[in-house]
């Protein structure tokens, strides 16, 4: 009797302990779940690549490797201007969008170089970047002189020929102390400062040279302020600038990252921020307007540099960056209504994909800053959103570009089974064995046959608001690719190809 009672009591204690342990485990699990919901773990080292985005990234990177095959006739004494990249389907070198291409490509490598390396695209991207920065260095022969254009667009646009066959004149346009061009000088400074970080460990001498040019150009841009498209009206037809303050803040921010010099930080967060920051007013990131990019780039300082995060102005940058993000999230109370029915950000008929791709790139960056810093959420008029919401938005824009759209068309040429066949691009449209001069080539523009050469990696302009696309070589509004769009797409795909923590410092 006694023995039986002791045995039953012992079993009862065991059962009680099991119940208590289970309850404790449930509490721990609940606490852990709450903790994970509020402060997610950073993703760590790169994971396995997503095949779809890896394939698309390889395709997109190939477009930047086409470089410049023109035997350049324009040159400076002891300076070779044969490198650099054309802006689109013509044979023009416009330094304003080209420098932006280099800045974005540098930013991509700095943030996602480890992910690019996983799919063997880091070295090609670095080669493409150096092809541009070699040209930019040679375009800056003196402290206060910068050559900003190679070629005459009016003459160029009267010809339809291959770059290796062109014979039209290649005049140069420069800015200097008498003819100022703050925005293009500042953007070039940003490009060189960012690129100096890319090459810092692999080629310190080249990196130092880039940084020297960046500092000189920033001083030139700031001291001799003036709009390049006002002082050189002929460029306004092609790449008109709507202001130079954004480029000054953008360049100062990149120089701060490249040097750690407090002077550049003070420039970006001092009275110039009051003049040009436009805080509280979200804008679209593009070759013309760098404010949203600057806000995200300075948010990086807020996320990862505790010494600087107490700055009120820095917090204004971050708040405005979050306002940009809130405008992108489709379910946010402040979501932009500028979208197609299928959810693509849509701002302009001409080169429509420029804005959604750039917006998605910034969203991926901001999402990864949140993850790496274990920041739980952003708040949009009282509603909270996680890093995963931003990534989901970025994926929606990317997948649309790659074929998940009403037309079932990939706007990235060479990716998928259905992509544009009549890209507005001279080199793609003329057979390689054709013997054509400036005027003879027009028949290939008007030809009903698909392009004989696939412009692999080209990102065309994109759909109309009603989500239709007219695949015609004469439809330059939709069918012309641009190198600066390609650079942003490379950045976006690099951020999505796998997951990893972003570095907390570029240096």
CSV table of C-alpha atoms in Angstrom, one decimal:
chain,number,residue,atom,x,y,z
A,1,UNK,CA,0.0,0.0,0.0
A,2,UNK,CA,2.7,2.4,1.0
A,3,UNK,CA,4.9,1.3,-1.9
A,4,UNK,CA,2.0,1.8,-4.3
A,5,UNK,CA,1.4,5.2,-3.0
A,6,UNK,CA,5.0,6.2,-3.4
A,7,UNK,CA,5.1,4.9,-6.9
A,8,UNK,CA,2.0,6.9,-7.8
A,9,UNK,CA,3.4,10.1,-6.2
A,10,UNK,CA,6.7,9.7,-8.1
A,11,UNK,CA,4.8,9.4,-11.4
A,12,UNK,CA,2.7,12.4,-10.5
A,13,UNK,CA,5.8,14.5,-10.0
A,14,UNK,CA,7.3,13.4,-13.3
A,15,UNK,CA,4.0,14.4,-15.0
A,16,UNK,CA,4.0,17.7,-13.3
A,17,UNK,CA,7.6,18.4,-14.3
A,18,UNK,CA,6.7,17.6,-17.9
A,19,UNK,CA,3.8,20.0,-17.9
A,20,UNK,CA,5.9,22.7,-16.4
A,21,UNK,CA,8.7,22.2,-18.9
A,22,UNK,CA,6.2,22.2,-21.8
A,23,UNK,CA,4.7,25.4,-20.5
A,24,UNK,CA,8.1,27.0,-20.1
A,25,UNK,CA,9.0,25.9,-23.6
A,26,UNK,CA,5.9,27.5,-24.9
A,27,UNK,CA,6.6,30.7,-23.1
A,28,UNK,CA,10.2,30.8,-24.4
A,29,UNK,CA,9.0,30.0,-27.9
A,30,UNK,CA,6.4,32.8,-27.7
A,31,UNK,CA,9.0,35.3,-26.4
A,32,UNK,CA,11.4,34.2,-29.1
A,33,UNK,CA,8.7,34.6,-31.8
A,34,UNK,CA,7.9,38.1,-30.4
A,35,UNK,CA,11.6,38.9,-30.4
A,36,UNK,CA,12.1,37.7,-34.0
A,37,UNK,CA,9.0,39.6,-35.1
A,38,UNK,CA,10.4,42.8,-33.7
A,39,UNK,CA,14.1,42.4,-34.3
A,40,UNK,CA,14.8,39.9,-37.1
A,41,UNK,CA,18.1,38.2,-37.3
A,42,UNK,CA,20.5,39.6,-40.0
A,43,UNK,CA,20.9,37.1,-42.8
A,44,UNK,CA,24.6,36.5,-42.5
A,45,UNK,CA,26.8,35.3,-45.3
A,46,UNK,CA,25.4,34.9,-48.9
A,47,UNK,CA,23.0,32.0,-49.2
A,48,UNK,CA,22.2,29.8,-52.2
A,49,UNK,CA,21.5,32.0,-55.3
A,50,UNK,CA,18.0,32.3,-56.7
A,51,UNK,CA,18.4,30.8,-60.2
A,52,UNK,CA,16.0,33.2,-61.8
A,53,UNK,CA,17.7,36.3,-60.6
A,54,UNK,CA,21.2,34.8,-61.1
A,55,UNK,CA,20.4,34.1,-64.8
A,56,UNK,CA,18.9,37.6,-65.1
A,57,UNK,CA,21.9,39.2,-63.5
A,58,UNK,CA,24.3,37.4,-65.8
A,59,UNK,CA,22.2,38.7,-68.7
A,60,UNK,CA,22.1,42.3,-67.4
A,61,UNK,CA,25.8,42.4,-66.7
A,62,UNK,CA,26.6,41.4,-70.3
A,63,UNK,CA,25.1,44.6,-71.5
A,64,UNK,CA,27.6,46.7,-69.6
A,65,UNK,CA,30.4,44.6,-71.2
A,66,UNK,CA,29.6,45.8,-74.7
A,67,UNK,CA,31.5,48.9,-73.8
A,68,UNK,CA,32.7,51.2,-76.6
A,69,UNK,CA,33.8,49.7,-79.9
A,70,UNK,CA,34.2,53.1,-81.7
A,71,UNK,CA,37.7,54.1,-82.8
A,72,UNK,CA,37.3,57.5,-81.2
A,73,UNK,CA,38.4,60.4,-83.2
A,74,UNK,CA,37.9,63.0,-80.5
A,75,UNK,CA,40.8,63.2,-78.1
A,76,UNK,CA,42.8,65.6,-75.9
A,77,UNK,CA,46.6,66.0,-75.8
A,78,UNK,CA,47.9,62.9,-74.0
A,79,UNK,CA,44.3,61.9,-73.1
A,80,UNK,CA,42.4,59.0,-74.6
A,81,UNK,CA,38.7,59.4,-74.7
A,82,UNK,CA,38.0,56.1,-76.5
A,83,UNK,CA,36.6,54.5,-73.4
A,84,UNK,CA,33.3,55.3,-71.6
A,85,UNK,CA,29.9,54.2,-72.6
A,86,UNK,CA,27.2,55.4,-75.0
A,87,UNK,CA,24.0,56.5,-73.3
A,88,UNK,CA,21.6,54.4,-75.3
A,89,UNK,CA,21.1,53.2,-78.9
A,90,UNK,CA,23.1,55.9,-80.5
A,91,UNK,CA,26.8,56.9,-80.4
A,92,UNK,CA,26.8,59.7,-77.9
A,93,UNK,CA,28.8,60.0,-74.7
A,94,UNK,CA,26.9,62.2,-72.3
A,95,UNK,CA,28.9,62.4,-69.1
A,96,UNK,CA,26.0,63.3,-66.8
A,97,UNK,CA,24.1,60.0,-67.1
A,98,UNK,CA,27.3,58.1,-67.6
A,99,UNK,CA,28.7,59.3,-64.3
A,100,UNK,CA,25.5,58.3,-62.6
A,101,UNK,CA,25.9,54.8,-64.2
A,102,UNK,CA,29.3,54.6,-62.6
A,103,UNK,CA,28.1,55.8,-59.2
A,104,UNK,CA,25.2,53.3,-59.1
A,105,UNK,CA,27.5,50.4,-60.3
A,106,UNK,CA,30.0,51.3,-57.5
A,107,UNK,CA,27.2,51.4,-54.9
A,108,UNK,CA,26.1,48.0,-56.1
A,109,UNK,CA,29.5,46.5,-55.8
A,110,UNK,CA,30.1,48.0,-52.4
A,111,UNK,CA,26.8,46.7,-51.0
A,112,UNK,CA,26.5,43.4,-52.9
A,113,UNK,CA,29.9,42.4,-54.1
A,114,UNK,CA,29.8,39.2,-52.1
A,115,UNK,CA,26.5,38.2,-53.7
A,116,UNK,CA,27.8,39.1,-57.1
A,117,UNK,CA,30.8,37.0,-56.5
A,118,UNK,CA,28.7,33.9,-55.8
A,119,UNK,CA,27.3,34.0,-59.4
A,120,UNK,CA,30.7,35.1,-60.9
A,121,UNK,CA,29.5,38.7,-61.8
A,122,UNK,CA,31.7,40.7,-59.5
A,123,UNK,CA,34.8,40.8,-61.8
A,124,UNK,CA,32.8,41.7,-65.0
A,125,UNK,CA,31.1,44.5,-63.1
A,126,UNK,CA,34.4,45.9,-61.8
A,127,UNK,CA,35.8,45.8,-65.3
A,128,UNK,CA,32.8,47.7,-66.7
A,129,UNK,CA,33.2,50.3,-63.9
A,130,UNK,CA,36.8,50.8,-64.6
A,131,UNK,CA,36.1,51.2,-68.3
A,132,UNK,CA,34.0,54.2,-67.3
A,133,UNK,CA,36.2,55.7,-64.6
A,134,UNK,CA,39.3,55.5,-66.9
A,135,UNK,CA,37.3,57.7,-69.3
A,136,UNK,CA,36.2,60.1,-66.5
A,137,UNK,CA,39.7,60.5,-65.3
A,138,UNK,CA,40.8,61.5,-68.8
A,139,UNK,CA,37.8,63.8,-69.1
A,140,UNK,CA,39.2,65.8,-66.2
A,141,UNK,CA,42.6,67.2,-67.5
A,142,UNK,CA,42.7,70.2,-65.1
A,143,UNK,CA,41.3,71.1,-61.7
A,144,UNK,CA,38.5,73.3,-63.1
A,145,UNK,CA,38.0,71.8,-66.6
A,146,UNK,CA,35.8,68.8,-67.3
A,147,UNK,CA,34.8,67.5,-70.7
A,148,UNK,CA,31.2,66.5,-70.4
A,149,UNK,CA,30.2,65.3,-73.9
A,150,UNK,CA,31.8,63.5,-76.9
A,151,UNK,CA,29.9,63.8,-80.2
A,152,UNK,CA,27.3,66.0,-81.8
A,153,UNK,CA,23.8,64.6,-81.1
A,154,UNK,CA,22.2,66.4,-84.0
A,155,UNK,CA,24.8,65.0,-86.5
A,156,UNK,CA,24.7,61.6,-84.7
A,157,UNK,CA,21.0,61.3,-85.0
A,158,UNK,CA,21.1,62.0,-88.7
A,159,UNK,CA,22.9,58.7,-89.2
A,160,UNK,CA,22.0,55.1,-88.7
A,161,UNK,CA,25.3,53.1,-88.7
A,162,UNK,CA,27.4,50.8,-86.6
A,163,UNK,CA,29.8,52.4,-84.1
A,164,UNK,CA,32.8,50.9,-85.8
A,165,UNK,CA,31.8,52.4,-89.1
A,166,UNK,CA,30.9,55.9,-88.1
A,167,UNK,CA,32.8,58.8,-89.6
A,168,UNK,CA,30.8,61.8,-88.4
A,169,UNK,CA,32.6,64.5,-86.4
A,170,UNK,CA,33.2,63.9,-82.7
A,171,UNK,CA,33.4,67.4,-81.1
A,172,UNK,CA,33.9,67.9,-77.4
A,173,UNK,CA,32.0,70.1,-74.9
A,174,UNK,CA,33.6,71.2,-71.7
A,175,UNK,CA,32.7,73.1,-68.5
A,176,UNK,CA,35.1,75.4,-66.8
A,177,UNK,CA,35.2,78.5,-64.6
A,178,UNK,CA,33.5,80.6,-67.3
A,179,UNK,CA,30.9,77.9,-68.3
A,180,UNK,CA,29.9,76.2,-65.1
A,181,UNK,CA,28.1,72.9,-64.8
A,182,UNK,CA,27.7,72.0,-61.2
A,183,UNK,CA,25.5,69.0,-61.6
A,184,UNK,CA,27.7,67.1,-64.0
A,185,UNK,CA,30.9,68.0,-62.1
A,186,UNK,CA,29.3,66.9,-58.8
A,187,UNK,CA,28.0,63.7,-60.2
A,188,UNK,CA,31.4,62.9,-61.6
A,189,UNK,CA,32.9,63.6,-58.2
A,190,UNK,CA,30.3,61.2,-56.7
A,191,UNK,CA,31.2,58.5,-59.2
A,192,UNK,CA,34.9,58.8,-58.6
A,193,UNK,CA,34.6,58.9,-54.8
A,194,UNK,CA,32.4,55.8,-54.8
A,195,UNK,CA,34.7,54.0,-57.3
A,196,UNK,CA,37.7,54.8,-55.2
A,197,UNK,CA,36.2,52.6,-52.5
A,198,UNK,CA,35.6,49.8,-54.9
A,199,UNK,CA,39.2,49.7,-56.0
A,200,UNK,CA,40.8,50.6,-52.6
A,201,UNK,CA,41.9,47.1,-51.7
A,202,UNK,CA,42.8,45.8,-55.2
A,203,UNK,CA,44.6,48.9,-56.6
A,204,UNK,CA,45.4,51.5,-54.0
A,205,UNK,CA,47.2,53.8,-56.5
A,206,UNK,CA,44.2,53.9,-58.8
A,207,UNK,CA,41.9,54.4,-55.9
A,208,UNK,CA,43.9,57.4,-54.7
A,209,UNK,CA,43.9,58.9,-58.1
A,210,UNK,CA,40.1,58.6,-58.3
A,211,UNK,CA,39.7,60.2,-54.9
A,212,UNK,CA,42.0,63.1,-55.9
A,213,UNK,CA,39.9,63.8,-58.9
A,214,UNK,CA,36.7,63.5,-56.9
A,215,UNK,CA,37.9,66.1,-54.4
A,216,UNK,CA,39.0,68.5,-57.1
A,217,UNK,CA,35.7,68.1,-59.0
A,218,UNK,CA,33.6,68.6,-55.9
A,219,UNK,CA,35.4,71.9,-55.1
A,220,UNK,CA,35.0,73.0,-58.7
A,221,UNK,CA,31.3,72.1,-58.7
A,222,UNK,CA,30.6,73.9,-55.4
A,223,UNK,CA,32.8,77.0,-56.1
A,224,UNK,CA,31.5,77.7,-59.6
A,225,UNK,CA,27.9,77.0,-59.2
A,226,UNK,CA,25.6,77.0,-62.2
A,227,UNK,CA,23.4,74.6,-64.2
A,228,UNK,CA,25.1,72.9,-67.1
A,229,UNK,CA,21.9,72.7,-69.1
A,230,UNK,CA,21.3,76.4,-68.7
A,231,UNK,CA,24.9,77.3,-69.6
A,232,UNK,CA,25.0,74.8,-72.5
A,233,UNK,CA,21.4,74.9,-73.8
A,234,UNK,CA,22.0,72.2,-76.5
A,235,UNK,CA,22.3,69.5,-73.8
A,236,UNK,CA,18.9,70.3,-72.4
A,237,UNK,CA,17.2,68.5,-75.3
A,238,UNK,CA,18.7,65.2,-74.2
A,239,UNK,CA,19.7,65.3,-70.5
A,240,UNK,CA,18.2,68.5,-69.0
A,241,UNK,CA,18.9,69.0,-65.3
A,242,UNK,CA,16.2,70.2,-63.0
A,243,UNK,CA,18.7,71.5,-60.4
A,244,UNK,CA,22.2,71.0,-59.0
A,245,UNK,CA,21.6,70.9,-55.2
A,246,UNK,CA,20.9,67.2,-55.2
A,247,UNK,CA,24.1,66.4,-56.9
A,248,UNK,CA,26.1,68.5,-54.4
A,249,UNK,CA,24.6,66.6,-51.4
A,250,UNK,CA,25.1,63.3,-53.2
A,251,UNK,CA,28.7,64.0,-54.0
A,252,UNK,CA,29.4,65.2,-50.5
A,253,UNK,CA,27.9,62.1,-49.0
A,254,UNK,CA,30.0,59.8,-51.2
A,255,UNK,CA,33.1,61.8,-50.3
A,256,UNK,CA,32.3,61.4,-46.6
A,257,UNK,CA,32.0,57.6,-47.1
A,258,UNK,CA,35.2,57.6,-49.1
A,259,UNK,CA,37.3,59.7,-46.7
A,260,UNK,CA,35.6,59.8,-43.3
A,261,UNK,CA,36.3,63.5,-43.4
A,262,UNK,CA,33.9,65.4,-41.2
A,263,UNK,CA,33.9,68.4,-43.5
A,264,UNK,CA,31.9,66.4,-46.1
A,265,UNK,CA,29.5,65.2,-43.5
A,266,UNK,CA,29.0,68.7,-42.3
A,267,UNK,CA,28.4,69.9,-45.8
A,268,UNK,CA,25.7,67.3,-46.4
A,269,UNK,CA,24.0,67.9,-43.0
A,270,UNK,CA,24.5,71.6,-42.6
A,271,UNK,CA,23.1,74.7,-44.3
A,272,UNK,CA,23.2,73.0,-47.7
A,273,UNK,CA,20.8,70.3,-46.4
A,274,UNK,CA,18.5,73.1,-45.4
A,275,UNK,CA,18.8,74.6,-48.9
A,276,UNK,CA,18.6,71.4,-51.0
A,277,UNK,CA,17.4,68.6,-48.8
A,278,UNK,CA,13.6,69.0,-49.5
A,279,UNK,CA,12.9,67.0,-46.3
A,280,UNK,CA,9.5,65.4,-46.0
A,281,UNK,CA,8.9,65.4,-49.7
A,282,UNK,CA,9.6,62.0,-51.4
A,283,UNK,CA,11.2,62.1,-54.8
A,284,UNK,CA,12.1,59.6,-57.6
A,285,UNK,CA,15.7,58.5,-57.9
A,286,UNK,CA,17.1,58.9,-61.4
A,287,UNK,CA,20.1,60.3,-63.3
A,288,UNK,CA,18.5,63.7,-62.8
A,289,UNK,CA,17.5,63.6,-59.2
A,290,UNK,CA,19.7,62.1,-56.5
A,291,UNK,CA,17.8,63.2,-53.4
A,292,UNK,CA,16.2,59.8,-52.7
A,293,UNK,CA,19.6,58.1,-53.2
A,294,UNK,CA,21.3,60.5,-50.9
A,295,UNK,CA,18.6,60.0,-48.2
A,296,UNK,CA,19.1,56.2,-48.4
A,297,UNK,CA,22.8,56.5,-48.4
A,298,UNK,CA,22.8,58.8,-45.4
A,299,UNK,CA,20.3,56.5,-43.7
A,300,UNK,CA,23.1,53.9,-43.8
A,301,UNK,CA,25.1,56.3,-41.6
A,302,UNK,CA,22.2,56.5,-39.2
A,303,UNK,CA,21.8,52.7,-39.1
A,304,UNK,CA,25.4,51.8,-38.6
A,305,UNK,CA,27.3,54.8,-37.1
A,306,UNK,CA,26.1,55.5,-33.6
A,307,UNK,CA,28.3,58.5,-33.2
A,308,UNK,CA,26.6,60.3,-36.1
A,309,UNK,CA,23.1,59.0,-35.5
A,310,UNK,CA,22.3,61.8,-33.0
A,311,UNK,CA,22.3,64.4,-35.7
A,312,UNK,CA,18.8,66.0,-36.1
A,313,UNK,CA,19.5,66.6,-39.8
A,314,UNK,CA,20.6,63.0,-40.3
A,315,UNK,CA,17.3,61.9,-38.8
A,316,UNK,CA,15.5,64.1,-41.3
A,317,UNK,CA,17.3,62.3,-44.1
A,318,UNK,CA,16.2,59.0,-42.7
A,319,UNK,CA,12.6,60.1,-42.1
A,320,UNK,CA,12.4,61.2,-45.7
A,321,UNK,CA,14.0,58.0,-46.9
A,322,UNK,CA,11.3,56.1,-45.0
A,323,UNK,CA,8.7,58.4,-46.6
A,324,UNK,CA,10.1,57.3,-50.0
A,325,UNK,CA,9.7,53.6,-48.9
A,326,UNK,CA,6.2,54.2,-47.6
A,327,UNK,CA,5.2,55.6,-51.0
A,328,UNK,CA,6.5,52.5,-52.7
A,329,UNK,CA,4.7,49.9,-50.5
A,330,UNK,CA,1.4,49.2,-52.2
A,331,UNK,CA,-0.6,48.8,-49.0
A,332,UNK,CA,0.8,51.8,-47.2
A,333,UNK,CA,-1.6,54.7,-46.3
A,334,UNK,CA,0.8,56.9,-48.3
A,335,UNK,CA,1.3,54.6,-51.3
A,336,UNK,CA,1.7,56.4,-54.6
A,337,UNK,CA,-1.1,55.9,-57.0
A,338,UNK,CA,1.3,56.1,-59.9
A,339,UNK,CA,1.1,52.5,-60.9
A,340,UNK,CA,-0.2,50.3,-63.6
A,341,UNK,CA,-3.2,48.0,-62.8
A,342,UNK,CA,-0.7,45.1,-62.3
A,343,UNK,CA,1.3,47.2,-59.7
A,344,UNK,CA,4.3,48.5,-61.7
A,345,UNK,CA,5.4,51.9,-60.6
A,346,UNK,CA,4.7,54.1,-63.6
A,347,UNK,CA,5.7,57.8,-63.9
A,348,UNK,CA,6.5,58.6,-67.5
A,349,UNK,CA,5.8,57.3,-71.0
A,350,UNK,CA,9.3,57.8,-72.1
A,351,UNK,CA,11.6,55.1,-70.6
A,352,UNK,CA,8.9,54.0,-68.2
A,353,UNK,CA,11.1,51.3,-66.5
A,354,UNK,CA,13.6,53.9,-65.2
A,355,UNK,CA,11.5,54.7,-62.1
A,356,UNK,CA,10.3,51.3,-61.0
A,357,UNK,CA,13.7,49.7,-61.3
A,358,UNK,CA,15.5,52.5,-59.4
A,359,UNK,CA,12.7,52.5,-56.8
A,360,UNK,CA,13.1,48.7,-56.3
A,361,UNK,CA,16.8,49.1,-56.0
A,362,UNK,CA,16.5,51.6,-53.2
A,363,UNK,CA,13.9,49.4,-51.5
A,364,UNK,CA,16.2,46.4,-51.5
A,365,UNK,CA,19.0,48.5,-50.0
A,366,UNK,CA,16.8,49.9,-47.3
A,367,UNK,CA,15.4,46.5,-46.5
A,368,UNK,CA,18.9,45.1,-46.1
A,369,UNK,CA,19.9,48.0,-43.9
A,370,UNK,CA,17.0,47.1,-41.6
A,371,UNK,CA,17.9,43.5,-41.5
A,372,UNK,CA,21.6,44.0,-40.9
A,373,UNK,CA,20.9,46.5,-38.1
A,374,UNK,CA,18.1,44.4,-36.8
A,375,UNK,CA,15.6,47.3,-37.1
A,376,UNK,CA,12.1,45.9,-36.8
A,377,UNK,CA,10.0,48.2,-38.9
A,378,UNK,CA,9.2,51.5,-40.5
A,379,UNK,CA,6.0,53.3,-39.8
A,380,UNK,CA,3.7,54.8,-42.5
A,381,UNK,CA,1.0,57.0,-41.0
A,382,UNK,CA,0.6,54.6,-38.1
A,383,UNK,CA,0.9,51.4,-40.0
A,384,UNK,CA,4.1,49.3,-39.5
A,385,UNK,CA,6.0,47.5,-42.2
A,386,UNK,CA,9.0,45.1,-42.0
A,387,UNK,CA,12.0,44.7,-44.2
A,388,UNK,CA,10.3,41.7,-45.8
A,389,UNK,CA,7.6,44.0,-47.1
A,390,UNK,CA,10.1,46.2,-48.9
A,391,UNK,CA,11.8,43.1,-50.4
A,392,UNK,CA,8.4,41.8,-51.5
A,393,UNK,CA,7.8,45.1,-53.3
A,394,UNK,CA,11.2,45.0,-55.0
A,395,UNK,CA,10.5,41.4,-56.1
A,396,UNK,CA,7.2,42.5,-57.6
A,397,UNK,CA,8.8,45.1,-59.8
A,398,UNK,CA,11.7,42.8,-60.8
A,399,UNK,CA,9.4,39.9,-61.7
A,400,UNK,CA,7.3,42.3,-63.8
A,401,UNK,CA,10.4,43.3,-65.8
A,402,UNK,CA,11.3,39.7,-66.2
A,403,UNK,CA,8.0,38.7,-67.7
A,404,UNK,CA,5.4,38.5,-65.0
A,405,UNK,CA,3.2,41.1,-66.7
A,406,UNK,CA,0.0,41.1,-68.9
A,407,UNK,CA,2.1,40.9,-72.1
A,408,UNK,CA,4.2,38.0,-70.7
A,409,UNK,CA,7.2,39.7,-72.1
A,410,UNK,CA,10.6,40.0,-70.6
A,411,UNK,CA,11.8,43.6,-71.0
A,412,UNK,CA,15.4,42.4,-70.4
A,413,UNK,CA,16.6,41.4,-73.9
A,414,UNK,CA,18.0,37.9,-74.0
A,415,UNK,CA,16.3,36.7,-70.8
A,416,UNK,CA,13.4,34.3,-71.1
A,417,UNK,CA,11.6,33.0,-74.2
A,418,UNK,CA,9.7,36.2,-75.1
A,419,UNK,CA,11.6,39.5,-75.3
A,420,UNK,CA,11.7,42.5,-77.7
A,421,UNK,CA,13.1,41.6,-81.2
A,422,UNK,CA,13.2,45.2,-82.6
A,423,UNK,CA,15.3,47.0,-80.1
A,424,UNK,CA,16.1,50.6,-81.1
A,425,UNK,CA,19.8,50.2,-81.3
A,426,UNK,CA,22.1,50.8,-84.3
A,427,UNK,CA,24.6,48.0,-83.7
A,428,UNK,CA,21.9,45.4,-83.0
A,429,UNK,CA,19.9,46.3,-86.1
A,430,UNK,CA,22.6,46.2,-88.8
A,431,UNK,CA,24.1,42.8,-89.9
A,432,UNK,CA,27.7,42.3,-89.1
A,433,UNK,CA,28.7,41.8,-92.7
A,434,UNK,CA,26.8,44.8,-94.0
A,435,UNK,CA,28.8,47.6,-95.7
A,436,UNK,CA,26.8,50.8,-94.8
A,437,UNK,CA,27.6,54.5,-94.4
A,438,UNK,CA,25.8,57.1,-92.4
A,439,UNK,CA,22.8,57.4,-94.8
A,440,UNK,CA,22.7,53.8,-96.1
A,441,UNK,CA,21.8,52.4,-92.7
A,442,UNK,CA,18.3,53.8,-92.5
A,443,UNK,CA,16.9,50.8,-94.3
A,444,UNK,CA,17.8,48.7,-91.3
A,445,UNK,CA,15.9,51.0,-89.0
A,446,UNK,CA,12.8,50.6,-91.2
A,447,UNK,CA,13.3,46.9,-91.8
A,448,UNK,CA,10.5,44.6,-90.9
A,449,UNK,CA,13.0,41.9,-90.0
A,450,UNK,CA,14.0,41.3,-86.3
A,451,UNK,CA,17.4,42.6,-85.2
A,452,UNK,CA,20.1,40.3,-86.7
A,453,UNK,CA,22.2,40.8,-83.5
A,454,UNK,CA,20.6,40.3,-80.1
A,455,UNK,CA,21.4,43.2,-77.7
A,456,UNK,CA,21.7,40.8,-74.8
A,457,UNK,CA,21.2,42.4,-71.5
A,458,UNK,CA,19.6,45.6,-72.8
A,459,UNK,CA,16.7,46.9,-70.7
A,460,UNK,CA,14.2,48.5,-73.1
A,461,UNK,CA,12.1,51.5,-72.1
A,462,UNK,CA,9.1,49.5,-71.1
A,463,UNK,CA,5.3,49.5,-71.2
A,464,UNK,CA,2.7,52.2,-71.5
A,465,UNK,CA,0.4,52.9,-68.6
A,466,UNK,CA,-2.1,50.5,-70.1
A,467,UNK,CA,0.7,47.8,-70.0
A,468,UNK,CA,1.0,47.4,-73.8
A,469,UNK,CA,4.4,47.4,-75.6
A,470,UNK,CA,4.9,48.1,-79.3
A,471,UNK,CA,7.9,46.1,-80.5
A,472,UNK,CA,9.1,48.4,-83.2
A,473,UNK,CA,12.5,49.7,-84.0
A,474,UNK,CA,11.0,53.2,-84.7
A,475,UNK,CA,9.4,53.2,-81.3
A,476,UNK,CA,12.3,54.8,-79.4
A,477,UNK,CA,10.0,55.8,-76.5
A,478,UNK,CA,9.6,52.2,-75.6
A,479,UNK,CA,12.2,50.2,-77.4
A,480,UNK,CA,15.5,52.1,-76.8
A,481,UNK,CA,17.7,50.7,-74.0
A,482,UNK,CA,20.0,52.8,-71.8
A,483,UNK,CA,23.2,52.0,-70.0
A,484,UNK,CA,22.1,53.9,-66.9
A,485,UNK,CA,19.0,51.8,-66.5
A,486,UNK,CA,21.1,48.7,-67.0
A,487,UNK,CA,23.3,49.7,-64.1
A,488,UNK,CA,20.4,50.1,-61.7
A,489,UNK,CA,18.9,46.8,-62.8
A,490,UNK,CA,22.3,45.1,-62.1
A,491,UNK,CA,22.1,46.7,-58.6
A,492,UNK,CA,18.5,45.4,-58.1
A,493,UNK,CA,19.3,41.9,-59.2
A,494,UNK,CA,22.5,41.8,-57.2
A,495,UNK,CA,20.4,42.6,-54.1
A,496,UNK,CA,17.9,39.8,-54.9
A,497,UNK,CA,20.2,37.0,-56.2
A,498,UNK,CA,20.8,35.8,-52.7
A,499,UNK,CA,20.6,37.1,-49.1
A,500,UNK,CA,23.4,38.4,-46.9
A,501,UNK,CA,24.3,41.1,-44.5
A,502,UNK,CA,25.4,44.4,-46.0
A,503,UNK,CA,28.7,45.7,-44.7
A,504,UNK,CA,28.4,48.3,-42.0
A,505,UNK,CA,31.2,50.4,-43.4
A,506,UNK,CA,32.6,50.7,-47.0
A,507,UNK,CA,36.1,51.3,-45.7
